[in-house]
PDB file of C-alpha atoms and ligand atoms in Angstrom:
ATOM      1  CA  MET A   1      17.618  -3.048   9.114  1.00 69.00           C
ATOM      2  CA  GLU A   2      16.410   0.368   8.607  1.00 93.00           C
ATOM      3  CA  PRO A   3      13.466   2.470  10.188  1.00 98.00           C
ATOM      4  CA  VAL A   4      10.603   1.829   8.231  1.00 98.00           C
ATOM      5  CA  TYR A   5       7.499   4.219   7.272  1.00 98.00           C
ATOM      6  CA  LEU A   6       4.303   3.382   5.951  1.00 98.00           C
ATOM      7  CA  ASP A   7       1.580   5.243   3.781  1.00 99.00           C
ATOM      8  CA  MET A   8      -0.924   3.681   2.894  1.00 98.00           C
ATOM      9  CA  ASP A   9      -5.528   3.711   1.864  1.00 98.00           C
ATOM     10  CA  PRO A  10      -7.236   0.816   4.072  1.00 98.00           C
ATOM     11  CA  GLY A  11      -8.578  -0.403   2.607  1.00 98.00           C
ATOM     12  CA  HIS A  12      -8.871  -4.596   2.180  1.00 98.00           C
ATOM     13  CA  ASP A  13      -5.354  -5.021   0.728  1.00 98.00           C
ATOM     14  CA  ASP A  14      -4.065  -2.005   2.941  1.00 98.00           C
ATOM     15  CA  ALA A  15      -5.149  -4.199   5.993  1.00 98.00           C
ATOM     16  CA  LEU A  16      -3.348  -6.775   5.102  1.00 98.00           C
ATOM     17  CA  ALA A  17      -0.124  -5.610   4.354  1.00 99.00           C
ATOM     18  CA  LEU A  18      -0.144  -3.307   7.487  1.00 98.00           C
ATOM     19  CA  LEU A  19      -0.332  -6.585   9.620  1.00 98.00           C
ATOM     20  CA  VAL A  20       2.566  -8.070   7.586  1.00 98.00           C
ATOM     21  CA  ALA A  21       4.442  -5.227   7.790  1.00 98.00           C
ATOM     22  CA  LEU A  22       3.780  -3.753  11.742  1.00 98.00           C
ATOM     23  CA  ALA A  23       5.053  -8.449  12.255  1.00 98.00           C
ATOM     24  CA  CYS A  24       8.310  -8.253  10.263  1.00 97.00           C
ATOM     25  CA  LEU A  25       9.578  -4.880   9.738  1.00 98.00           C
ATOM     26  CA  PRO A  26      10.650  -2.147  12.519  1.00 98.00           C
ATOM     27  CA  VAL A  27       7.922  -0.323  11.572  1.00 98.00           C
ATOM     28  CA  GLN A  28       8.292   3.941  12.960  1.00 98.00           C
ATOM     29  CA  GLY A  29       4.858   4.970  11.888  1.00 98.00           C
ATOM     30  CA  VAL A  30       1.578   4.617   9.270  1.00 98.00           C
ATOM     31  CA  THR A  31       0.413   8.464   7.456  1.00 98.00           C
ATOM     32  CA  VAL A  32      -2.516   7.827   6.047  1.00 98.00           C
ATOM     33  CA  ALA A  33      -3.715   9.698   2.168  1.00 98.00           C
ATOM     34  CA  ALA A  34      -6.979   9.555   0.443  1.00 98.00           C
ATOM     35  CA  GLY A  35      -7.549   6.648  -2.258  1.00 98.00           C
ATOM     36  CA  ASN A  36      -9.576   4.033  -1.391  1.00 98.00           C
ATOM     37  CA  GLN A  37     -11.753   5.960   0.872  1.00 98.00           C
ATOM     38  CA  THR A  38     -11.880   9.339   1.700  1.00 98.00           C
ATOM     39  CA  VAL A  39      -9.210  10.031   4.305  1.00 98.00           C
ATOM     40  CA  ASP A  40     -11.460  10.133   7.778  1.00 96.00           C
ATOM     41  CA  LYS A  41     -12.288   6.845   6.377  1.00 97.00           C
ATOM     42  CA  THR A  42      -8.301   5.701   6.146  1.00 98.00           C
ATOM     43  CA  LEU A  43      -7.563   7.208   8.616  1.00 97.00           C
ATOM     44  CA  ARG A  44     -10.204   5.229  11.140  1.00 96.00           C
ATOM     45  CA  ASN A  45      -9.350   1.927   9.231  1.00 97.00           C
ATOM     46  CA  ALA A  46      -5.051   1.986   9.383  1.00 98.00           C
ATOM     47  CA  ARG A  47      -6.792   2.935  14.181  1.00 96.00           C
ATOM     48  CA  ARG A  48      -9.045  -0.248  13.274  1.00 96.00           C
ATOM     49  CA  VAL A  49      -6.072  -2.571  12.543  1.00 97.00           C
ATOM     50  CA  ILE A  50      -3.484  -0.920  14.218  1.00 96.00           C
ATOM     51  CA  ASP A  51      -5.209  -1.411  17.406  1.00 94.00           C
ATOM     52  CA  ALA A  52      -6.358  -5.012  16.926  1.00 95.00           C
ATOM     53  CA  ALA A  53      -2.713  -5.350  16.041  1.00 95.00           C
ATOM     54  CA  GLY A  54      -1.990  -4.943  19.570  1.00 94.00           C
ATOM     55  CA  VAL A  55       0.092  -2.045  18.661  1.00 96.00           C
ATOM     56  CA  PRO A  56      -1.851   0.828  20.116  1.00 94.00           C
ATOM     57  CA  ALA A  57       0.373   3.451  20.628  1.00 95.00           C
ATOM     58  CA  LEU A  58       2.636   3.233  16.577  1.00 97.00           C
ATOM     59  CA  ALA A  59       2.298   6.712  15.355  1.00 98.00           C
ATOM     60  CA  LEU A  60      -0.564   6.957  12.640  1.00 98.00           C
ATOM     61  CA  ARG A  61      -0.794  10.860  11.191  1.00 98.00           C
ATOM     62  CA  GLN A  62      -3.560  12.362   8.146  1.00 98.00           C
ATOM     63  CA  GLY A  63      -2.343  13.643   5.309  1.00 98.00           C
ATOM     64  CA  ALA A  64      -4.002  14.456   2.013  1.00 97.00           C
ATOM     65  CA  GLU A  65      -7.431  15.034   1.573  1.00 98.00           C
ATOM     66  CA  HIS A  66      -6.954  14.886  -2.379  1.00 98.00           C
ATOM     67  CA  PRO A  67      -4.466  14.202  -4.948  1.00 98.00           C
ATOM     68  CA  LEU A  68      -2.379  17.640  -5.976  1.00 98.00           C
ATOM     69  CA  PHE A  69      -3.898  19.428  -8.429  1.00 98.00           C
ATOM     70  CA  ARG A  70      -7.596  16.495  -9.147  1.00 97.00           C
ATOM     71  CA  PRO A  71     -10.578  15.809  -7.609  1.00 98.00           C
ATOM     72  CA  LEU A  72     -10.364  12.752  -5.590  1.00 98.00           C
ATOM     73  CA  VAL A  73     -11.581   9.812  -6.880  1.00 97.00           C
ATOM     74  CA  THR A  74     -12.087   6.759  -4.656  1.00 98.00           C
ATOM     75  CA  ALA A  75     -13.298   3.071  -4.861  1.00 96.00           C
ATOM     76  CA  GLY A  76     -15.988   2.618  -2.858  1.00 95.00           C
ATOM     77  CA  SER A  77     -17.501  -0.050  -5.085  1.00 96.00           C
ATOM     78  CA  VAL A  78     -14.360  -2.277  -4.125  1.00 97.00           C
ATOM     79  CA  HIS A  79     -13.869  -1.343  -0.005  1.00 98.00           C
ATOM     80  CA  GLY A  80     -17.085  -0.232   0.457  1.00 97.00           C
ATOM     81  CA  THR A  81     -18.399   2.363   2.146  1.00 97.00           C
ATOM     82  CA  SER A  82     -16.723   2.162   5.105  1.00 97.00           C
ATOM     83  CA  GLY A  83     -12.990   1.162   3.477  1.00 98.00           C
ATOM     84  CA  LEU A  84     -13.261  -1.823   5.290  1.00 98.00           C
ATOM     85  CA  ASP A  85     -16.401  -3.305   5.099  1.00 98.00           C
ATOM     86  CA  GLY A  86     -16.908  -6.748   5.576  1.00 98.00           C
ATOM     87  CA  TYR A  87     -16.134  -6.730   9.257  1.00 97.00           C
ATOM     88  CA  ASP A  88     -17.924  -5.026  11.945  1.00 95.00           C
ATOM     89  CA  PHE A  89     -15.332  -3.264  14.575  1.00 93.00           C
ATOM     90  CA  HIS A  90     -17.269  -2.164  17.163  1.00 85.00           C
ATOM     91  CA  ASP A  91     -15.298   0.713  17.724  1.00 76.00           C
ATOM     92  CA  LEU A  92     -14.942   0.636  21.397  1.00 64.00           C
ATOM     93  CA  HIS A  93     -14.779   4.938  21.849  1.00 67.00           C
ATOM     94  CA  PRO A  94     -14.320   7.534  19.050  1.00 69.00           C
ATOM     95  CA  MET A  95     -10.859   7.816  18.118  1.00 73.00           C
ATOM     96  CA  GLN A  96      -8.152  11.024  19.743  1.00 83.00           C
ATOM     97  CA  GLU A  97      -5.913  10.892  17.084  1.00 91.00           C
ATOM     98  CA  SER A  98      -2.660  13.409  16.926  1.00 92.00           C
ATOM     99  CA  SER A  99      -3.498  16.815  14.689  1.00 91.00           C
ATOM    100  CA  GLU A 100      -0.022  16.642  13.632  1.00 95.00           C
ATOM    101  CA  PRO A 101       0.000  16.655   9.842  1.00 96.00           C
ATOM    102  CA  ALA A 102       1.904  13.791   8.572  1.00 98.00           C
ATOM    103  CA  LEU A 103       3.988  15.584   6.093  1.00 98.00           C
ATOM    104  CA  GLY A 104       5.216  17.468   9.506  1.00 98.00           C
ATOM    105  CA  TRP A 105       5.541  14.052  10.974  1.00 98.00           C
ATOM    106  CA  LEU A 106       7.200  13.048   8.023  1.00 98.00           C
ATOM    107  CA  ARG A 107      10.123  16.002   7.880  1.00 98.00           C
ATOM    108  CA  SER A 108      11.111  15.428  11.575  1.00 98.00           C
ATOM    109  CA  GLN A 109      11.019  11.639  11.646  1.00 98.00           C
ATOM    110  CA  MET A 110      13.517  11.849   8.492  1.00 97.00           C
ATOM    111  CA  ALA A 111      15.891  14.680   9.911  1.00 97.00           C
ATOM    112  CA  GLY A 112      16.228  12.710  13.041  1.00 96.00           C
ATOM    113  CA  ASN A 113      16.668   8.909  11.998  1.00 95.00           C
ATOM    114  CA  ARG A 114      20.422   8.101  12.038  1.00 93.00           C
ATOM    115  CA  GLU A 115      20.064   5.722   8.894  1.00 96.00           C
ATOM    116  CA  PRO A 116      18.362   6.684   5.873  1.00 97.00           C
ATOM    117  CA  ALA A 117      14.413   5.003   5.735  1.00 98.00           C
ATOM    118  CA  THR A 118      12.890   2.545   3.828  1.00 98.00           C
ATOM    119  CA  TRP A 119       9.557   4.087   2.648  1.00 98.00           C
ATOM    120  CA  ILE A 120       6.129   1.766   2.329  1.00 99.00           C
ATOM    121  CA  ALA A 121       3.466   3.601   0.047  1.00 99.00           C
ATOM    122  CA  THR A 122       0.163   1.090  -1.570  1.00 99.00           C
ATOM    123  CA  ALA A 123      -1.827   4.192  -1.600  1.00 98.00           C
ATOM    124  CA  PRO A 124      -1.731   7.302  -4.541  1.00 99.00           C
ATOM    125  CA  LEU A 125       1.273   9.160  -3.599  1.00 99.00           C
ATOM    126  CA  THR A 126       0.074  12.212  -3.056  1.00 98.00           C
ATOM    127  CA  ASN A 127       2.083  11.946   0.565  1.00 98.00           C
ATOM    128  CA  VAL A 128       4.689  11.010  -0.764  1.00 98.00           C
ATOM    129  CA  ALA A 129       5.188  13.525  -3.599  1.00 98.00           C
ATOM    130  CA  SER A 130       4.151  16.446  -1.267  1.00 98.00           C
ATOM    131  CA  PHE A 131       7.015  15.220   0.691  1.00 98.00           C
ATOM    132  CA  ILE A 132       9.371  14.765  -1.809  1.00 98.00           C
ATOM    133  CA  LEU A 133       8.321  18.600  -3.489  1.00 98.00           C
ATOM    134  CA  GLY A 134       8.101  20.182  -0.209  1.00 98.00           C
ATOM    135  CA  HIS A 135      11.368  18.843   1.620  1.00 97.00           C
ATOM    136  CA  PRO A 136      14.153  18.729  -0.900  1.00 96.00           C
ATOM    137  CA  ASP A 137      16.490  18.394   2.155  1.00 97.00           C
ATOM    138  CA  LEU A 138      15.794  15.711   2.962  1.00 97.00           C
ATOM    139  CA  LEU A 139      15.452  13.440   0.389  1.00 97.00           C
ATOM    140  CA  GLY A 140      18.774  11.816   0.999  1.00 96.00           C
ATOM    141  CA  ARG A 141      17.387  10.994   4.168  1.00 97.00           C
ATOM    142  CA  ILE A 142      15.365   8.057   1.774  1.00 98.00           C
ATOM    143  CA  GLY A 143      16.952   5.746   0.999  1.00 97.00           C
ATOM    144  CA  MET A 144      14.023   3.243  -0.694  1.00 98.00           C
ATOM    145  CA  ILE A 145      10.769   3.831  -2.051  1.00 98.00           C
ATOM    146  CA  SER A 146       8.636  -0.074  -2.272  1.00 98.00           C
ATOM    147  CA  LEU A 147       5.664   1.259  -4.035  1.00 98.00           C
ATOM    148  CA  MET A 148       2.316  -0.633  -4.755  1.00 99.00           C
ATOM    149  CA  GLY A 149       1.452   1.223  -8.074  1.00 98.00           C
ATOM    150  CA  GLY A 150       0.872   1.210 -11.724  1.00 98.00           C
ATOM    151  CA  ALA A 151       1.531  -1.394 -14.739  1.00 98.00           C
ATOM    152  CA  LEU A 152       3.795  -2.188 -17.297  1.00 97.00           C
ATOM    153  CA  GLN A 153       0.420  -3.919 -19.642  1.00 96.00           C
ATOM    154  CA  GLY A 154      -3.366  -3.099 -18.520  1.00 95.00           C
ATOM    155  CA  GLY A 155      -5.252  -1.563 -15.836  1.00 97.00           C
ATOM    156  CA  ASN A 156      -7.476  -2.162 -13.281  1.00 97.00           C
ATOM    157  CA  ILE A 157      -9.544   1.201 -13.062  1.00 97.00           C
ATOM    158  CA  THR A 158      -9.449   1.771 -16.588  1.00 97.00           C
ATOM    159  CA  GLU A 159      -7.726  -0.730 -19.326  1.00 96.00           C
ATOM    160  CA  CYS A 160      -4.491   1.125 -19.322  1.00 96.00           C
ATOM    161  CA  ALA A 161      -3.858   2.506 -15.761  1.00 98.00           C
ATOM    162  CA  GLU A 162      -3.693   1.146 -12.577  1.00 98.00           C
ATOM    163  CA  PHE A 163      -6.083   2.816  -9.693  1.00 98.00           C
ATOM    164  CA  ASN A 164      -3.513   4.360  -7.318  1.00 98.00           C
ATOM    165  CA  PHE A 165      -1.683   5.859 -10.354  1.00 98.00           C
ATOM    166  CA  TYR A 166      -4.910   6.841 -11.970  1.00 98.00           C
ATOM    167  CA  VAL A 167      -6.053   8.600  -8.896  1.00 98.00           C
ATOM    168  CA  ASP A 168      -2.881  10.554  -8.432  1.00 98.00           C
ATOM    169  CA  PRO A 169      -0.913  10.557 -11.969  1.00 98.00           C
ATOM    170  CA  ASP A 170       0.900  13.967 -11.117  1.00 98.00           C
ATOM    171  CA  ALA A 171       1.563  12.711  -8.036  1.00 98.00           C
ATOM    172  CA  ALA A 172       3.477   8.874  -9.506  1.00 98.00           C
ATOM    173  CA  ALA A 173       5.218  11.429 -11.938  1.00 96.00           C
ATOM    174  CA  ILE A 174       7.087  13.583  -9.402  1.00 97.00           C
ATOM    175  CA  VAL A 175       8.015  10.144  -7.269  1.00 97.00           C
ATOM    176  CA  LEU A 176       8.668   8.095  -9.953  1.00 96.00           C
ATOM    177  CA  GLY A 177      11.512  11.176 -11.502  1.00 93.00           C
ATOM    178  CA  SER A 178      12.633  11.449  -7.933  1.00 94.00           C
ATOM    179  CA  GLY A 179      15.524   9.866  -8.752  1.00 93.00           C
ATOM    180  CA  ILE A 180      15.033   7.920  -4.663  1.00 96.00           C
ATOM    181  CA  PRO A 181      15.369   3.993  -5.576  1.00 97.00           C
ATOM    182  CA  ILE A 182      12.668   2.906  -6.433  1.00 97.00           C
ATOM    183  CA  ARG A 183      11.346  -0.751  -6.391  1.00 98.00           C
ATOM    184  CA  MET A 184       7.801  -0.884  -8.176  1.00 98.00           C
ATOM    185  CA  VAL A 185       5.494  -3.497  -7.896  1.00 98.00           C
ATOM    186  CA  GLY A 186       1.778  -2.993 -10.088  1.00 98.00           C
ATOM    187  CA  LEU A 187      -0.011  -5.310 -11.906  1.00 98.00           C
ATOM    188  CA  ASP A 188       1.964  -7.238 -13.947  1.00 98.00           C
ATOM    189  CA  VAL A 189       2.847  -9.094 -10.625  1.00 98.00           C
ATOM    190  CA  THR A 190       0.180  -8.930  -8.529  1.00 98.00           C
ATOM    191  CA  HIS A 191      -2.222 -10.233 -10.953  1.00 98.00           C
ATOM    192  CA  LYS A 192      -0.241 -13.482 -10.350  1.00 98.00           C
ATOM    193  CA  ALA A 193      -0.688 -13.359  -6.432  1.00 98.00           C
ATOM    194  CA  LEU A 194      -3.766 -14.625  -5.667  1.00 98.00           C
ATOM    195  CA  LEU A 195      -5.541 -15.146  -2.690  1.00 98.00           C
ATOM    196  CA  SER A 196      -7.592 -18.617  -2.629  1.00 98.00           C
ATOM    197  CA  GLN A 197     -10.892 -19.268  -0.779  1.00 98.00           C
ATOM    198  CA  SER A 198      -8.679 -21.325   0.864  1.00 98.00           C
ATOM    199  CA  GLY A 199      -6.269 -19.153   2.297  1.00 98.00           C
ATOM    200  CA  ILE A 200      -9.507 -17.147   3.324  1.00 98.00           C
ATOM    201  CA  GLN A 201     -10.127 -20.458   5.388  1.00 98.00           C
ATOM    202  CA  ARG A 202      -6.865 -20.095   6.560  1.00 98.00           C
ATOM    203  CA  PHE A 203      -7.100 -16.523   7.773  1.00 98.00           C
ATOM    204  CA  ARG A 204      -9.896 -17.906  10.771  1.00 96.00           C
ATOM    205  CA  GLN A 205      -6.603 -20.062  12.250  1.00 95.00           C
ATOM    206  CA  LEU A 206      -5.004 -17.212  13.217  1.00 96.00           C
ATOM    207  CA  LYS A 207      -5.266 -15.786  16.856  1.00 87.00           C
ATOM    208  CA  GLY A 208      -8.057 -13.741  18.804  1.00 82.00           C
ATOM    209  CA  LYS A 209      -9.360 -10.399  16.498  1.00 91.00           C
ATOM    210  CA  VAL A 210      -7.476 -10.857  13.611  1.00 96.00           C
ATOM    211  CA  GLY A 211      -7.982 -13.865  12.156  1.00 97.00           C
ATOM    212  CA  GLU A 212     -11.949 -13.373  11.910  1.00 96.00           C
ATOM    213  CA  MET A 213     -11.364  -9.643  11.035  1.00 97.00           C
ATOM    214  CA  LEU A 214      -9.412 -10.841   7.730  1.00 98.00           C
ATOM    215  CA  TYR A 215     -11.553 -13.632   7.029  1.00 98.00           C
ATOM    216  CA  GLY A 216     -14.996 -10.905   6.473  1.00 98.00           C
ATOM    217  CA  LEU A 217     -12.676  -8.402   5.517  1.00 98.00           C
ATOM    218  CA  PHE A 218     -11.288 -11.065   2.715  1.00 98.00           C
ATOM    219  CA  THR A 219     -14.944 -12.695   2.196  1.00 98.00           C
ATOM    220  CA  PHE A 220     -15.524  -9.341   1.095  1.00 98.00           C
ATOM    221  CA  PHE A 221     -13.050  -8.103  -1.171  1.00 98.00           C
ATOM    222  CA  ALA A 222     -12.921 -11.769  -2.920  1.00 98.00           C
ATOM    223  CA  ASP A 223     -17.018 -10.783  -3.795  1.00 97.00           C
ATOM    224  CA  HIS A 224     -16.201  -7.369  -4.997  1.00 97.00           C
ATOM    225  CA  GLU A 225     -12.065  -6.734  -6.539  1.00 97.00           C
ATOM    226  CA  PRO A 226     -13.220  -6.469  -9.459  1.00 94.00           C
ATOM    227  CA  ASP A 227      -9.594  -8.848 -10.694  1.00 96.00           C
ATOM    228  CA  ALA A 228     -10.758 -11.739  -8.270  1.00 97.00           C
ATOM    229  CA  THR A 229     -10.968 -15.073 -10.350  1.00 96.00           C
ATOM    230  CA  ASP A 230     -12.191 -18.373  -9.197  1.00 95.00           C
ATOM    231  CA  GLN A 231      -8.148 -18.977  -8.808  1.00 97.00           C
ATOM    232  CA  GLY A 232      -8.190 -15.993  -5.798  1.00 98.00           C
ATOM    233  CA  VAL A 233      -8.569 -12.529  -4.990  1.00 98.00           C
ATOM    234  CA  PRO A 234      -5.056 -10.206  -5.837  1.00 98.00           C
ATOM    235  CA  ILE A 235      -3.019  -8.633  -2.717  1.00 98.00           C
ATOM    236  CA  HIS A 236      -1.864  -6.179  -4.135  1.00 98.00           C
ATOM    237  CA  ASP A 237       0.054  -4.257  -1.827  1.00 98.00           C
ATOM    238  CA  VAL A 238       0.983  -6.882   0.601  1.00 99.00           C
ATOM    239  CA  LEU A 239       3.882  -7.349  -2.312  1.00 99.00           C
ATOM    240  CA  ALA A 240       4.807  -3.912  -2.105  1.00 99.00           C
ATOM    241  CA  VAL A 241       5.790  -5.414   2.161  1.00 99.00           C
ATOM    242  CA  ALA A 242       7.394  -8.071   0.302  1.00 98.00           C
ATOM    243  CA  ALA A 243       9.553  -6.673  -1.910  1.00 98.00           C
ATOM    244  CA  ALA A 244      11.275  -3.878   0.263  1.00 98.00           C
ATOM    245  CA  SER A 245      12.240  -7.368   2.206  1.00 97.00           C
ATOM    246  CA  HIS A 246      12.530  -9.597   0.160  1.00 98.00           C
ATOM    247  CA  PRO A 247      13.672  -8.349  -3.284  1.00 98.00           C
ATOM    248  CA  GLU A 248      14.920 -11.943  -4.496  1.00 98.00           C
ATOM    249  CA  PHE A 249      10.990 -13.013  -5.253  1.00 98.00           C
ATOM    250  CA  PHE A 250      10.438 -10.648  -7.628  1.00 98.00           C
ATOM    251  CA  THR A 251      12.327 -10.716 -11.376  1.00 98.00           C
ATOM    252  CA  TRP A 252      12.979  -6.941 -11.166  1.00 97.00           C
ATOM    253  CA  LEU A 253      13.434  -4.320 -14.682  1.00 94.00           C
ATOM    254  CA  SER A 254      15.513  -1.719 -14.453  1.00 93.00           C
ATOM    255  CA  ALA A 255      13.697   1.259 -16.786  1.00 91.00           C
ATOM    256  CA  ASP A 256      12.604   5.022 -16.709  1.00 91.00           C
ATOM    257  CA  LEU A 257       8.962   5.240 -16.818  1.00 93.00           C
ATOM    258  CA  THR A 258       7.101   7.909 -17.269  1.00 93.00           C
ATOM    259  CA  VAL A 259       3.196   8.362 -16.308  1.00 97.00           C
ATOM    260  CA  GLU A 260       0.364   9.859 -18.154  1.00 97.00           C
ATOM    261  CA  ARG A 261      -0.938  13.115 -17.134  1.00 97.00           C
ATOM    262  CA  CYS A 262      -3.040  14.939 -19.870  1.00 93.00           C
ATOM    263  CA  ASP A 263      -5.151  12.345 -22.268  1.00 93.00           C
ATOM    264  CA  PRO A 264      -8.036  11.970 -20.222  1.00 91.00           C
ATOM    265  CA  HIS A 265      -8.257   8.672 -21.565  1.00 93.00           C
ATOM    266  CA  CYS A 266      -4.915   6.678 -20.067  1.00 95.00           C
ATOM    267  CA  ARG A 267      -4.527   9.401 -17.434  1.00 98.00           C
ATOM    268  CA  GLY A 268      -1.687   7.394 -15.231  1.00 98.00           C
ATOM    269  CA  GLN A 269      -0.715   4.829 -17.915  1.00 98.00           C
ATOM    270  CA  VAL A 270       2.493   3.789 -17.085  1.00 97.00           C
ATOM    271  CA  GLN A 271       5.326   4.087 -20.561  1.00 93.00           C
ATOM    272  CA  ILE A 272       9.317   3.187 -20.830  1.00 90.00           C
ATOM    273  CA  VAL A 273      11.685   5.662 -21.467  1.00 86.00           C
ATOM    274  CA  LYS A 274      13.165   4.732 -24.474  1.00 74.00           C
ATOM    275  CA  GLY A 275      17.120   4.456 -23.565  1.00 66.00           C
ATOM    276  CA  THR A 276      17.083   5.663 -20.747  1.00 63.00           C
ATOM    277  CA  ALA A 277      17.654   3.580 -17.360  1.00 61.00           C
ATOM    278  CA  LEU A 278      19.115   6.001 -14.413  1.00 66.00           C
ATOM    279  CA  GLY A 279      19.076   2.800 -12.445  1.00 76.00           C
ATOM    280  CA  SER A 280      16.776   4.085  -9.813  1.00 87.00           C
ATOM    281  CA  LEU A 281      14.014   2.437 -10.823  1.00 94.00           C
ATOM    282  CA  GLN A 282      13.154  -0.911 -10.682  1.00 96.00           C
ATOM    283  CA  VAL A 283       9.952  -2.450 -11.686  1.00 96.00           C
ATOM    284  CA  ALA A 284       8.701  -5.776 -10.935  1.00 98.00           C
ATOM    285  CA  THR A 285       8.088  -8.440 -14.055  1.00 98.00           C
ATOM    286  CA  ASP A 286       7.372 -11.547 -12.327  1.00 98.00           C
ATOM    287  CA  ILE A 287       7.360 -12.863  -8.806  1.00 98.00           C
ATOM    288  CA  ASP A 288       7.656 -16.277  -7.148  1.00 98.00           C
ATOM    289  CA  THR A 289       4.431 -16.546  -5.423  1.00 98.00           C
ATOM    290  CA  GLY A 290       5.605 -19.858  -3.970  1.00 98.00           C
ATOM    291  CA  ARG A 291       8.480 -18.394  -2.023  1.00 98.00           C
ATOM    292  CA  PHE A 292       6.106 -15.151  -1.695  1.00 98.00           C
ATOM    293  CA  PHE A 293       2.870 -16.631  -0.103  1.00 98.00           C
ATOM    294  CA  ALA A 294       5.063 -19.078   1.723  1.00 98.00           C
ATOM    295  CA  TRP A 295       6.349 -16.231   3.772  1.00 98.00           C
ATOM    296  CA  MET A 296       3.942 -14.455   3.798  1.00 98.00           C
ATOM    297  CA  TRP A 297       2.065 -17.146   6.221  1.00 98.00           C
ATOM    298  CA  ASP A 298       5.015 -17.762   8.288  1.00 98.00           C
ATOM    299  CA  VAL A 299       4.998 -13.665   9.005  1.00 98.00           C
ATOM    300  CA  LEU A 300       1.162 -13.525   9.603  1.00 98.00           C
ATOM    301  CA  GLU A 301       1.270 -17.489  11.070  1.00 97.00           C
ATOM    302  CA  GLY A 302       4.426 -15.963  14.064  1.00 96.00           C
ATOM    303  CA  GLN A 303       2.630 -13.234  15.104  1.00 96.00           C
ATOM    304  CA  TYR A 304      -0.686 -13.641  14.805  1.00 96.00           C
ATOM    305  CA  GLY A 305      -1.062 -17.341  15.347  1.00 92.00           C
ATOM    306  CA  SER A 306      -2.494 -19.206  17.672  1.00 75.00           C
TER     307      SER A 306
HETATM  308  O1  LIG B 401      -4.576  -0.848  -8.091  1.00 84.71           O
HETATM  309  C1  LIG B 401      -4.683  -2.145  -6.917  1.00 84.71           C
HETATM  310  C2  LIG B 401      -4.240  -0.613  -5.914  1.00 84.71           C
HETATM  311  O2  LIG B 401      -5.594   0.534  -5.610  1.00 84.71           O
HETATM  312  C3  LIG B 401      -4.540  -1.022  -4.334  1.00 84.71           C
HETATM  313  O3  LIG B 401      -3.592  -0.170  -3.699  1.00 84.71           O
HETATM  314  C4  LIG B 401      -5.610  -1.020  -3.664  1.00 84.71           C
HETATM  315  O4  LIG B 401      -5.119  -0.986  -2.246  1.00 84.71           O
HETATM  316  C5  LIG B 401      -5.958   0.167  -4.217  1.00 84.71           C
HETATM  317  O5  LIG B 401      -5.863   0.925  -3.471  1.00 84.71           O
HETATM  318 CA1  LIG B 402      -3.896   1.337  -1.471  1.00 84.71          CA
END
């Protein structure tokens, strides 16, 4: 499989998506953006999860501190002050992260890869849009973007917009209109894939720190994610990993989409552009949750099982 890059804003569901991706895909590195929390916190949280996964040498780079053209909106009520509340990481040492900016690292990576990369994006799309705008000569080095964001119907941060697209609607519009092949996984399907309380308990069967970490994190997340129900809590970002590696789990619609950027009442809302479908943008409209969760647990228990 082609090289894989992750752009994230950990964030509870990003953390689970990161562990799943590390267990099943040739991940070359992680870049972080501001979103669920400020970028200093999403960077620290990515480090925490990478270390818990046992791959401390994996490349990790800091990206955007705020959206392209707007002030940052974070989600502390959902992910907590740290961005990963619910588990005490006992940070053993201050972080010594690379000072190389994410975009410079991504440019050297994409230019140097022998084959086009798969990019999995689970944060507001600021880093991805900045790369597209700054390096048009390298767009052919991106084979596909699998992103969690948007919704054909409804919203979560407002009644008509999903958080990632709301935070940086300009970036979302740039990415969706780039012509790069995209698999978009929005709330239409992430609200169907709910992790149950028994699933949260099942994390405890995983070995060492990973099991207890996920149990603590998702016990917190289930209490704070606004779209959690008594059936379970949506694990949004993990579905972007699934869409990259197993598109057959989903039903796809080929469509061209716009993202509302001007009207403050529906900022971030997605609209289908009638009559056009360049074919580069696929939107998930349904998911086989049985196959998805069987795959997720197989990957997690295969890599982190006791
Ligand atoms: O709306 C859900 C998305 O917003 C997920 O990526 C979650 O991590 C938050 O960033
Ligand atoms: Ca996220």
